[in-house]
Amino acid sequence: MCGALRASDAGKKAVLMGWVNRRRDLGSIIFIDLRDRTGVTQVVFNRENSAAHDKAEQLRNEFVIAVIGTVKLRDKDTVNKNIATGEVELIVEELRILNDSKQLPFLPGDTVLPNEEMRLKYRYIDLRRDAMQFNIETRHKVSKAIRDYLSSQGFFEIETPFMTRSTPEGARDYLVPSRVQPGSFYALPQSPQMFKQILMISGFDKYFQIVRCFRDEDFRADRQAEFTQIDLEMTYPRVETVWGVVEGFLTAAFKAAGVDIKTPFPRMSYDEAIRKYGNDKPDMRLPAMVDIREALTPEELEELTTKFRMRKEFPVQLIRIPHAGDISGTERRTIGTYGAYNHVQGPAFVQLMTDPKRFAKDYAALSEKVAAFAKVEADDLWLLAGAANKPENAAVMDQDVQHFCEKCGFLRLDLAQKYASKHKAFEKIGDVAKDYRFLWVSDFPMFDWEKEEKAWMPAHHPFTTLHEEDFAKLEANIDSARDPKSPLGEIRALAYDVVLNGTELGSGSIRIHRQDVQRKIFQALGMSDEEAKARFGFFLEALEYGTPPHGGIALGLDRIVMILTGAESLREVIPFPKTARAVDLMVDAPSPATEKQLKELGLLIKKAT
RNA sequence: GGGGACGUAGUUCAGUUGGUUAGAACGCUGCCCUGUCACGGCAGAGGCCGCGGGUUCGAGUCCCGUCGUCCCCGCCA
């Protein structure tokens, strides 16, 4: 292989096959960098071998060739330290051109990348690039390590159907029309949720699957129409049992990629995550926000909130960007301008104090106290965010503390992005403990209030169980599905997320295994028996036949590999990804169906007007 | 559904307050070159300035629309 030859191979005969990565034609001597998956070797055509040399003059970029020759140790001054095979070269005796190539839209060996549209259209060329080969290799190693680990722990990998029916995941389904039953559709699974629970009922007490899932929503850098999950489920687990399994296979997966992570991961409640980070998937590489109210006397708080027109019954969050250094006055004034950043949009119900220098001048004692309380360091950039005190604006006054914290959390992230080159928290430094900040977030709310539906909906999915001590609260408020003020919002689920560097890697829960509890949840959701039966009848029936307690989790394989390879988007770690509009630019999918296909399926296309 | 960025040789980009023949680098073609490794030198080919409309004496540049790509909000456990 092109990456295999070493100094110890000198003198041996060798056959290499690969692509012409680059040619350097010096007249009587021609150098070709020959490339395959394993690397690059320099092959040499001398004039002495005129047959091979003459043929080599025809070689162009990305021709596929075979060369037979002798491995030669390079002279000391011609060694190339940049490549693994740099100590040797192959002196060619015979050249065979296995295939030519017309001019390519871009070259795998190019130093500048073409834009993504081009890369996706000619994905087969893009995938030849070193970086993509590395990403796909890492992906293979990671999934193999996970398979091996889970198998060693007694898990069976079991396949579940792709052509199935809608599951209660909340996202839009991709539908597949049935030919034999016109008018009926299969749904592609958003996750194998109900099947894996059925497998628990079926006695396969430890299941996993590395499985494709499909969601028809809008896409982002970290969201694709089809993506791969490491899905698992087990019987009789406590929350910690599931966490242990996940920590185990992640350790194996990261080790396969050369990273030794430490377990157990830190833990945090959903409540704390929102309060301190304004986010349910906190990026622990950045400092938490600090509510500075408790550092102040009531008089000081009054003074501060009056001065900056903040509401004192809301947190006053100190947001700190480490080592941002001095920034200009203009920058300080525009720092909280809405729309200036990616995340923060909408009405300004966050009131900012963005000029700590001036604050220190006007209120020296107060400023010092606040900075000390939040452990601000000398070259940190910091600002205070409070809830805007504008009684004339009802929309602003209507917001709750959680919403306020989330806005602050967005601001925290936007600022961190803006000053990334200064604090360098997003750059990998080779210190595993700082490069990979894992976190378990638990005790998610059981129900979310959905404004559009004007009802409480499951925050996770309706098969998630709740904290035992919150059971009374559920029973007391079981008929308040349409009351936005209902204490249903306070009920905590036995649900958890695993988070890495601000990315949600996976989400899971302990499930409901008793039919009576399940019925109560549906009742609390305002769902009638008939409706529940129509949607999940088969599943509810299965629950009645001796269902063991069970729970599990699913993690995004693509996201894991993305973070491990340092990729900026999922598209870098998925061989054939789709664009933000869910188009595959290489095969040009989706595409219209033919009249014949539509007729067979009993479908009529309503023309867009 | 909404906000933002972008679209100019094969590719990556530059193109000034609207002004003559739209440039560079890499790639491509030909020639020269025996130690290069992002080889070098000389010569050359290559453009519906995304598409459609408008303003103007004149549009790559200004305006409107449209298509496409990317990032974000909403949405998505």
XYZ file of C-alpha atoms (C1' of nucleotides) in Angstrom:
686
model
C 0.000 0.000 0.000
C 1.065 3.576 -0.677
C 1.558 4.423 2.983
C 3.390 1.269 3.995
C 6.977 1.431 2.760
C 9.728 2.255 5.246
C 13.512 2.481 5.282
C 13.694 -1.190 6.273
C 12.077 -2.116 2.952
C 14.979 -0.704 0.938
C 16.131 -3.004 -1.820
C 12.856 -4.928 -1.993
C 10.672 -5.193 -5.058
C 7.271 -3.600 -4.633
C 4.026 -3.122 -6.517
C 1.993 -0.017 -5.736
C -1.441 0.907 -7.018
C -3.201 4.181 -6.492
C -4.090 7.631 -7.746
C -1.690 10.219 -9.117
C -1.886 12.794 -6.350
C 0.673 15.149 -7.883
C 3.293 15.001 -10.596
C 6.567 16.843 -10.844
C 8.012 16.523 -14.325
C 11.615 17.707 -14.387
C 12.304 16.467 -17.906
C 14.537 13.452 -17.655
C 13.176 12.603 -14.242
C 9.501 12.489 -13.266
C 8.224 12.281 -9.708
C 4.723 11.057 -8.968
C 3.123 11.167 -5.529
C 1.026 8.025 -5.530
C -1.905 8.030 -3.140
C -4.310 5.494 -1.677
C -6.249 5.227 1.584
C -3.088 4.563 3.579
C -0.948 7.463 2.427
C 1.417 8.704 -0.240
C 4.644 7.334 -1.696
C 6.958 9.119 -4.116
C 7.605 7.050 -7.224
C 10.415 7.942 -9.611
C 10.668 7.562 -13.387
C 14.229 7.869 -14.691
C 15.179 8.336 -18.333
C 17.301 5.142 -18.168
C 14.032 3.224 -18.257
C 12.753 4.974 -21.341
C 9.609 2.870 -21.807
C 8.275 3.668 -18.351
C 9.515 7.264 -18.518
C 7.815 7.980 -21.851
C 4.550 6.498 -20.580
C 4.806 8.525 -17.384
C 4.719 11.730 -19.432
C 1.060 10.976 -20.141
C 0.143 10.822 -16.449
C -2.232 13.447 -15.130
C -3.970 14.149 -11.819
C -6.097 11.300 -10.476
C -5.081 8.754 -13.099
C -5.141 5.286 -11.575
C -1.885 3.430 -12.074
C 0.087 0.375 -11.027
C 3.857 0.609 -10.728
C 6.389 -2.162 -10.263
C 9.823 -1.211 -9.009
C 12.501 -1.305 -6.379
C 12.354 0.455 -3.042
C 15.299 2.812 -2.686
C 16.551 4.601 0.381
C 16.572 8.324 -0.354
C 19.751 10.380 -0.080
C 19.869 12.269 3.207
C 19.236 15.660 1.591
C 16.206 14.426 -0.334
C 14.312 12.899 2.598
C 10.790 14.316 3.007
C 9.948 14.532 6.699
C 6.351 15.554 6.005
C 5.224 12.107 4.914
C 5.511 8.747 6.667
C 7.152 7.149 3.634
C 9.553 10.077 3.203
C 12.720 8.109 3.776
C 12.179 5.946 0.704
C 10.952 6.136 -2.879
C 10.054 3.602 -5.512
C 12.241 3.481 -8.632
C 9.804 2.366 -11.310
C 10.604 -0.426 -13.704
C 7.151 -0.875 -15.174
C 4.136 1.413 -15.329
C 0.585 0.377 -16.106
C -2.087 3.013 -16.556
C -5.216 1.345 -15.190
C -7.489 4.284 -15.884
C -7.336 7.922 -16.882
C -9.359 10.828 -15.523
C -10.771 13.881 -17.173
C -10.152 17.234 -15.566
C -11.684 17.254 -12.093
C -13.735 20.097 -10.643
C -11.277 20.065 -7.749
C -8.386 17.916 -6.621
C -8.197 15.819 -3.451
C -4.689 17.148 -2.962
C -5.688 20.820 -3.220
C -4.762 23.045 -0.315
C -7.933 25.153 -0.503
C -11.351 23.562 -0.216
C -14.046 24.205 -2.803
C -17.420 25.260 -1.457
C -19.729 22.663 -0.003
C -22.108 22.577 -2.933
C -19.234 21.434 -5.136
C -17.979 18.979 -2.530
C -21.405 17.392 -2.124
C -22.089 17.166 -5.846
C -18.758 15.419 -6.439
C -18.742 13.630 -3.120
C -16.649 10.730 -4.467
C -13.799 13.154 -5.117
C -14.284 14.950 -1.819
C -14.166 11.655 0.038
C -10.725 10.956 -1.439
C -9.328 13.832 0.626
C -7.192 12.932 3.643
C -9.457 14.734 6.074
C -12.562 12.861 4.894
C -10.744 9.537 4.874
C -9.718 10.216 8.455
C -13.252 11.164 9.508
C -14.821 8.086 7.964
C -12.102 5.862 9.432
C -12.727 7.389 12.870
C -16.416 6.750 12.444
C -15.745 3.105 11.666
C -13.448 2.697 14.676
C -15.926 4.368 17.006
C -18.896 2.277 15.952
C -16.838 -0.907 16.058
C -15.621 -0.096 19.593
C -19.200 0.525 20.703
C -20.438 -2.741 19.162
C -17.615 -4.670 20.769
C -18.112 -3.087 24.169
C -21.879 -3.533 24.305
C -21.605 -7.113 23.022
C -19.081 -7.851 25.779
C -21.595 -6.527 28.307
C -24.255 -8.977 27.165
C -26.202 -6.684 24.840
C -27.691 -8.133 21.639
C -27.788 -6.005 18.509
C -31.300 -6.471 17.159
C -32.764 -4.868 14.049
C -36.124 -3.113 14.031
C -38.226 -2.130 11.012
C -37.682 0.993 8.934
C -41.115 0.750 7.385
C -43.338 1.191 10.387
C -45.944 3.548 11.805
C -45.722 6.965 13.444
C -44.135 6.929 16.876
C -44.748 9.548 19.514
C -41.519 11.486 19.089
C -42.973 14.828 18.181
C -41.089 15.449 14.949
C -42.609 15.129 11.481
C -42.404 11.683 9.924
C -41.105 10.756 6.504
C -43.886 8.809 4.878
C -43.668 5.936 2.417
C -46.809 5.210 0.403
C -48.059 1.650 0.213
C -48.788 0.289 -3.270
C -50.825 -2.691 -2.138
C -52.900 -0.513 0.139
C -53.387 2.768 -1.734
C -53.911 5.707 0.583
C -51.994 4.101 3.431
C -48.473 5.055 4.425
C -45.597 3.685 6.380
C -43.599 6.098 8.513
C -39.825 5.933 8.723
C -38.837 5.724 12.393
C -37.731 8.855 14.259
C -36.307 6.304 16.673
C -37.040 2.628 17.364
C -38.610 3.700 20.679
C -41.613 1.420 20.865
C -39.836 -1.533 19.257
C -37.046 -1.472 21.773
C -39.544 -1.340 24.617
C -41.375 -4.260 23.031
C -38.039 -6.117 22.949
C -37.840 -5.655 26.733
C -41.308 -7.128 27.033
C -40.077 -9.937 24.745
C -37.299 -10.944 27.101
C -34.244 -9.594 25.230
C -33.200 -7.852 28.391
C -30.233 -5.964 26.960
C -30.718 -4.562 23.467
C -28.723 -2.154 21.365
C -28.674 -1.084 17.764
C -26.597 1.336 15.721
C -29.512 2.487 13.684
C -30.603 5.078 11.150
C -33.357 7.443 12.261
C -35.371 9.922 10.203
C -36.889 13.301 11.053
C -38.557 15.663 8.651
C -37.716 18.952 10.357
C -35.451 21.877 9.478
C -31.767 21.073 9.464
C -28.678 22.583 10.988
C -24.970 21.990 11.203
C -25.706 19.309 13.821
C -29.045 18.022 12.463
C -29.564 15.862 9.392
C -32.711 14.356 7.895
C -31.305 10.898 8.470
C -28.835 10.318 11.238
C -27.444 7.403 13.183
C -28.200 6.603 16.772
C -26.637 4.243 19.265
C -29.910 3.045 20.684
C -30.074 0.858 23.769
C -32.533 -0.449 26.299
C -32.295 -2.722 29.346
C -34.500 -4.245 32.005
C -34.490 -3.525 35.746
C -32.197 -0.488 35.489
C -31.746 2.359 37.867
C -30.808 5.670 36.228
C -27.199 5.077 37.272
C -27.189 1.650 35.589
C -27.904 3.214 32.207
C -25.355 5.964 32.851
C -22.712 3.352 33.648
C -23.316 1.538 30.361
C -23.092 4.804 28.412
C -19.911 5.863 30.204
C -18.502 2.418 29.444
C -19.112 2.469 25.713
C -18.092 6.115 25.376
C -14.811 5.290 27.099
C -14.278 2.486 24.582
C -15.313 4.686 21.655
C -13.034 7.559 22.604
C -10.178 5.176 23.303
C -10.592 3.803 19.784
C -10.030 7.360 18.577
C -7.031 7.796 20.841
C -8.681 9.738 23.662
C -8.740 8.515 27.280
C -11.762 10.037 28.968
C -12.543 9.935 32.667
C -15.723 8.564 34.211
C -18.092 9.010 35.922
C -19.255 12.210 34.239
C -20.326 15.156 36.394
C -24.059 15.475 37.009
C -26.426 18.403 37.147
C -30.153 18.885 37.439
C -32.088 20.501 34.615
C -32.969 23.278 37.024
C -29.366 24.086 37.810
C -28.423 23.947 34.119
C -31.038 26.553 33.263
C -30.171 28.785 36.205
C -26.412 28.764 35.741
C -26.068 28.271 32.001
C -29.431 29.297 30.577
C -29.363 26.083 28.614
C -30.246 22.418 29.096
C -27.019 21.377 27.370
C -24.415 23.565 29.029
C -21.001 23.987 27.507
C -18.820 23.407 30.554
C -15.735 24.730 28.801
C -17.074 28.210 29.549
C -17.702 29.719 32.981
C -21.196 29.582 34.453
C -23.314 32.673 34.846
C -23.478 33.995 38.397
C -26.602 35.525 39.939
C -24.903 38.296 41.889
C -27.940 39.280 43.955
C -26.939 37.204 46.946
C -23.609 39.031 47.147
C -25.390 42.305 47.733
C -27.260 43.917 50.615
C -30.898 44.841 49.882
C -29.830 48.485 49.603
C -27.067 47.715 47.137
C -29.400 45.569 45.059
C -31.938 48.395 45.006
C -29.280 50.862 43.881
C -27.972 48.578 41.160
C -31.314 47.547 39.718
C -32.624 51.103 39.745
C -29.525 52.425 38.034
C -29.673 49.838 35.261
C -33.495 49.577 35.101
C -33.531 45.892 36.017
C -36.158 43.891 37.878
C -34.802 42.891 41.250
C -37.041 39.846 41.621
C -35.260 38.333 38.600
C -31.674 37.066 38.637
C -28.968 39.567 37.786
C -26.588 37.381 35.811
C -22.915 38.099 35.548
C -21.689 36.744 32.213
C -17.952 36.325 32.019
C -15.716 35.704 29.010
C -12.288 34.668 30.230
C -9.184 36.415 28.922
C -11.055 38.577 26.424
C -8.771 41.440 27.407
C -9.480 45.081 26.685
C -12.174 45.910 24.192
C -12.991 49.300 22.746
C -15.725 51.581 23.994
C -17.643 51.148 20.744
C -17.505 47.418 21.134
C -18.742 47.655 24.714
C -21.663 49.798 23.631
C -22.724 47.464 20.803
C -22.003 44.260 22.649
C -25.612 43.467 23.431
C -27.102 44.740 20.192
C -29.837 42.347 19.247
C -29.347 40.704 15.905
C -25.598 41.236 16.154
C -25.240 37.608 17.095
C -26.463 34.298 15.864
C -28.692 33.234 18.693
C -30.105 36.329 20.258
C -33.154 37.630 18.429
C -36.480 39.112 19.344
C -37.590 41.748 21.848
C -35.021 43.069 24.239
C -36.299 41.962 27.577
C -32.763 41.454 28.721
C -31.322 44.670 30.111
C -27.551 44.893 29.970
C -24.781 46.618 31.859
C -21.940 46.262 29.386
C -19.309 48.686 30.591
C -17.604 47.317 33.687
C -14.911 49.996 33.491
C -17.380 52.813 33.879
C -19.251 50.838 36.497
C -16.041 50.439 38.492
C -15.464 54.180 38.295
C -18.974 55.133 39.409
C -19.564 52.345 41.923
C -16.140 51.149 42.996
C -17.201 49.209 46.087
C -20.194 47.568 44.432
C -18.202 46.635 41.361
C -15.428 45.097 43.404
C -17.878 43.095 45.468
C -19.660 41.741 42.409
C -16.458 40.883 40.558
C -14.996 39.119 43.587
C -18.216 37.156 44.122
C -18.182 35.928 40.516
C -14.423 35.249 40.651
C -13.747 37.604 37.759
C -10.092 37.751 36.776
C -8.212 40.843 35.679
C -8.323 40.254 31.915
C -11.853 38.835 31.795
C -14.619 40.576 29.944
C -17.816 40.664 31.954
C -21.221 42.238 31.907
C -24.445 42.113 33.880
C -27.745 40.969 32.433
C -31.014 41.637 34.225
C -34.673 41.474 33.251
C -35.716 44.741 31.640
C -37.914 46.827 33.878
C -40.282 48.266 31.313
C -43.779 48.007 32.726
C -45.289 49.486 29.551
C -44.276 46.412 27.587
C -46.598 43.579 28.521
C -44.844 41.035 26.326
C -41.646 41.746 28.182
C -43.204 41.619 31.627
C -44.922 38.346 30.867
C -41.678 36.379 30.567
C -40.700 33.992 33.308
C -37.363 33.423 34.984
C -36.587 30.374 32.868
C -37.105 32.285 29.633
C -34.948 35.109 30.925
C -32.145 32.714 31.860
C -32.310 31.102 28.418
C -31.863 34.497 26.747
C -28.867 35.161 28.977
C -27.545 31.728 28.057
C -27.747 32.576 24.351
C -25.896 35.821 25.021
C -23.247 33.872 26.915
C -22.739 31.570 23.934
C -22.748 34.356 21.368
C -20.146 36.320 23.285
C -18.058 33.202 23.743
C -18.199 32.642 19.986
C -17.292 36.234 19.276
C -14.241 36.147 21.530
C -13.307 32.531 20.791
C -9.873 33.524 19.495
C -9.111 35.211 22.818
C -10.323 32.696 25.407
C -9.462 29.672 23.205
C -11.837 27.476 25.219
C -13.068 25.845 22.003
C -9.599 24.848 20.841
C -8.343 21.392 21.677
C -5.128 21.546 23.665
C -4.460 17.852 24.191
C -5.666 17.924 27.798
C -8.553 15.467 27.743
C -10.114 16.865 30.919
C -10.424 20.299 29.285
C -11.062 19.278 25.687
C -13.989 16.958 26.427
C -16.385 18.233 29.070
C -19.039 15.579 29.570
C -22.092 16.116 31.705
C -25.241 14.300 32.755
C -28.282 16.546 32.946
C -31.170 14.928 34.800
C -34.582 15.601 36.310
C -36.061 17.157 33.219
C -39.606 18.378 33.552
C -42.174 15.725 32.692
C -44.410 18.128 30.786
C -43.886 21.315 28.767
C -46.570 23.926 28.159
C -47.104 24.186 24.412
C -48.289 27.662 23.509
C -49.675 26.710 20.109
C -51.552 23.681 21.360
C -52.488 25.477 24.587
C -51.825 22.238 26.450
C -49.243 20.367 28.477
C -47.259 17.985 26.307
C -44.669 15.352 27.154
C -41.248 16.966 27.320
C -39.538 13.699 26.398
C -42.119 11.191 25.220
C -45.251 9.868 26.895
C -43.633 6.591 27.999
C -41.208 8.297 30.357
C -41.783 7.699 34.030
C -41.640 10.259 36.800
C -39.977 10.710 40.174
C -41.791 8.666 42.792
C -42.129 11.656 45.130
C -43.873 13.649 42.376
C -46.530 11.000 41.909
C -48.952 12.697 44.305
C -48.628 15.912 42.304
C -49.583 14.047 39.155
C -52.685 12.536 40.758
C -53.750 15.861 42.268
C -53.547 17.659 38.912
C -54.463 14.883 36.575
C -57.255 16.836 34.886
C -55.424 20.117 34.303
C -53.936 19.481 30.868
C -55.281 22.795 29.572
C -54.328 24.951 32.546
C -51.065 26.819 31.875
C -50.623 27.471 35.595
C -50.988 23.807 36.519
C -48.356 22.286 38.841
C -47.930 19.617 36.152
C -44.975 21.739 35.078
C -43.209 21.003 38.349
C -43.268 17.240 37.946
C -39.831 15.800 37.266
C -39.244 12.938 34.858
C -36.707 10.165 35.247
C -35.179 11.500 32.080
C -31.597 12.420 31.385
C -29.336 13.814 28.682
C -25.657 13.227 28.161
C -23.961 16.427 27.031
C -20.496 17.017 25.601
C -19.038 20.494 25.059
C -22.474 22.063 24.752
C -23.805 19.448 22.346
C -26.574 17.077 23.335
C -25.130 13.656 22.594
C -28.051 11.626 23.756
C -31.241 11.435 25.672
C -32.961 8.714 27.614
C -35.258 7.788 30.435
C -36.641 5.124 32.664
C -39.924 4.061 31.046
C -43.349 3.413 32.401
C -43.882 -0.343 32.695
C -47.295 -0.371 34.359
C -50.469 0.045 32.417
C -52.213 1.969 35.209
C -49.436 4.543 35.376
C -49.416 4.845 31.611
C -53.156 5.492 31.642
C -52.694 8.259 34.204
C -50.082 9.942 32.027
C -52.400 9.897 29.051
C -55.153 11.287 31.245
C -52.865 14.076 32.463
C -52.097 14.827 28.819
C -55.801 15.149 28.163
C -55.800 12.115 25.907
C -58.876 9.936 25.959
C -58.674 6.135 26.196
C -59.956 5.884 22.628
C -57.344 8.284 21.310
C -54.531 6.522 23.168
C -55.753 3.200 21.870
C -55.914 4.451 18.302
C -52.355 5.771 18.415
C -50.511 3.193 20.520
C -53.054 0.411 20.994
C -50.660 -2.441 20.244
C -48.139 -1.030 22.674
C -50.588 -0.455 25.517
C -51.822 -3.994 25.099
C -48.267 -5.316 25.284
C -47.756 -3.440 28.569
C -50.497 -5.580 30.093
C -48.681 -8.875 29.599
C -46.037 -8.772 32.316
C -43.796 -5.904 31.335
C -40.591 -5.695 33.366
C -39.278 -2.305 34.516
C -36.995 -0.981 31.812
C -35.178 2.059 30.531
C -32.575 3.164 28.075
C -31.064 5.901 26.023
C -30.042 6.829 22.475
C -26.905 8.733 21.475
C -26.107 10.422 18.192
C -23.195 8.591 16.593
C -22.678 11.381 14.058
C -22.343 13.985 16.782
C -19.847 11.889 18.732
C -17.666 11.479 15.658
C -18.091 15.151 14.796
C -16.689 16.242 18.132
C -13.929 13.626 18.077
C -12.714 14.706 14.649
C -13.108 18.398 15.430
C -15.527 18.737 12.499
C -17.718 21.821 12.248
C -20.741 19.989 10.901
C -22.313 16.549 10.703
C -21.777 16.621 6.953
C -18.064 16.140 7.563
C -18.602 12.762 9.230
C -21.488 11.402 7.132
C -20.333 9.951 3.814
C -23.363 11.065 1.822
C -25.137 13.849 3.682
C -27.953 16.148 2.647
C -28.147 19.932 2.462
C -30.200 22.143 4.767
C -33.153 21.577 2.421
C -32.693 17.813 2.675
C -31.376 17.485 -0.877
C -28.736 14.972 -1.888
C -26.782 17.006 -4.461
C -24.925 13.996 -5.828
C -27.881 11.805 -6.747
C -30.279 14.736 -6.996
C -32.867 13.430 -4.546
C -35.676 13.910 -3.841
C -37.134 13.811 -7.341
C -40.662 13.749 -8.767
C -42.369 10.396 -9.178
C -43.432 9.233 -12.640
C -47.092 9.198 -13.627
C -46.969 5.400 -13.587
C -45.623 5.285 -10.051
C -48.230 7.744 -8.830
C -51.013 5.805 -10.482
C -49.915 2.548 -8.903
C -49.780 4.230 -5.514
C -53.137 5.888 -5.973
C -51.632 9.319 -5.456
C -52.526 12.637 -7.062
C -50.121 15.557 -6.852
C -51.755 18.868 -6.119
C -49.919 21.440 -8.197
C -48.431 24.268 -6.190
C -50.083 27.582 -7.015
C -42.530 30.660 9.048
C -38.453 34.474 10.270
C -33.235 36.870 10.514
C -28.262 37.049 8.433
C -24.074 35.837 4.877
C -22.843 34.352 0.040
C -23.264 33.318 -5.610
C -17.650 36.487 -10.977
C -12.818 31.382 -15.535
C -12.549 24.145 -14.020
C -11.557 25.811 -8.554
C -10.518 29.649 -4.711
C -11.008 34.684 -4.819
C -10.176 40.312 -6.218
C -13.024 43.770 -8.947
C -12.893 51.399 -6.009
C -18.207 56.713 -5.876
C -21.947 52.698 -11.915
C -17.502 54.248 -16.931
C -13.218 51.730 -22.255
C -11.015 45.228 -23.700
C -13.600 41.782 -16.244
C -8.116 40.409 -13.270
C -4.871 37.079 -9.911
C -3.534 32.360 -7.974
C -4.097 27.217 -8.494
C -5.777 23.793 -12.196
C -5.787 22.830 -17.700
C -2.911 22.689 -22.897
C 2.014 23.030 -25.348
C 7.346 23.647 -24.974
C 12.043 23.648 -21.767
C 14.350 21.475 -17.399
C 18.100 15.040 -13.730
C 16.551 15.474 -7.265
C 11.718 17.581 -7.012
C 8.184 16.956 -3.034
C 2.590 23.187 -2.961
C 9.193 21.835 -8.244
C 10.689 25.842 -11.506
C 10.704 28.729 -16.379
C 8.257 30.349 -21.066
C 3.858 30.523 -24.039
C -1.428 29.698 -24.444
C -6.629 28.417 -23.950
C -10.515 29.333 -20.745
C -16.196 34.124 -18.554
C -24.733 33.901 -19.972
C -20.370 38.009 -13.631
C -26.543 32.102 -10.725
C -31.278 33.249 -13.472
C -35.332 36.970 -14.825
C -36.868 41.899 -14.836
C -36.055 47.206 -13.802
C -33.338 52.123 -13.174
C -29.520 54.473 -16.395
C -26.424 57.247 -22.106
C -23.911 53.045 -19.641
C -24.862 47.627 -14.622
C -20.371 42.387 -12.295
C -21.408 46.995 -9.325
C -27.861 50.162 -7.812
C -33.302 48.310 -7.197
C -37.131 44.256 -7.371
C -38.069 39.192 -7.964
C -36.374 34.218 -8.294
C -33.152 29.837 -7.682
C -29.191 27.647 -4.921
C -25.567 27.018 -0.671
C -24.209 28.118 4.411
C -25.198 29.976 9.675
C -28.966 31.098 13.244
C -34.274 31.764 15.599
C -38.728 29.038 15.548
C -39.243 23.825 14.979
C -36.588 19.223 16.367
C -36.627 14.820 23.235
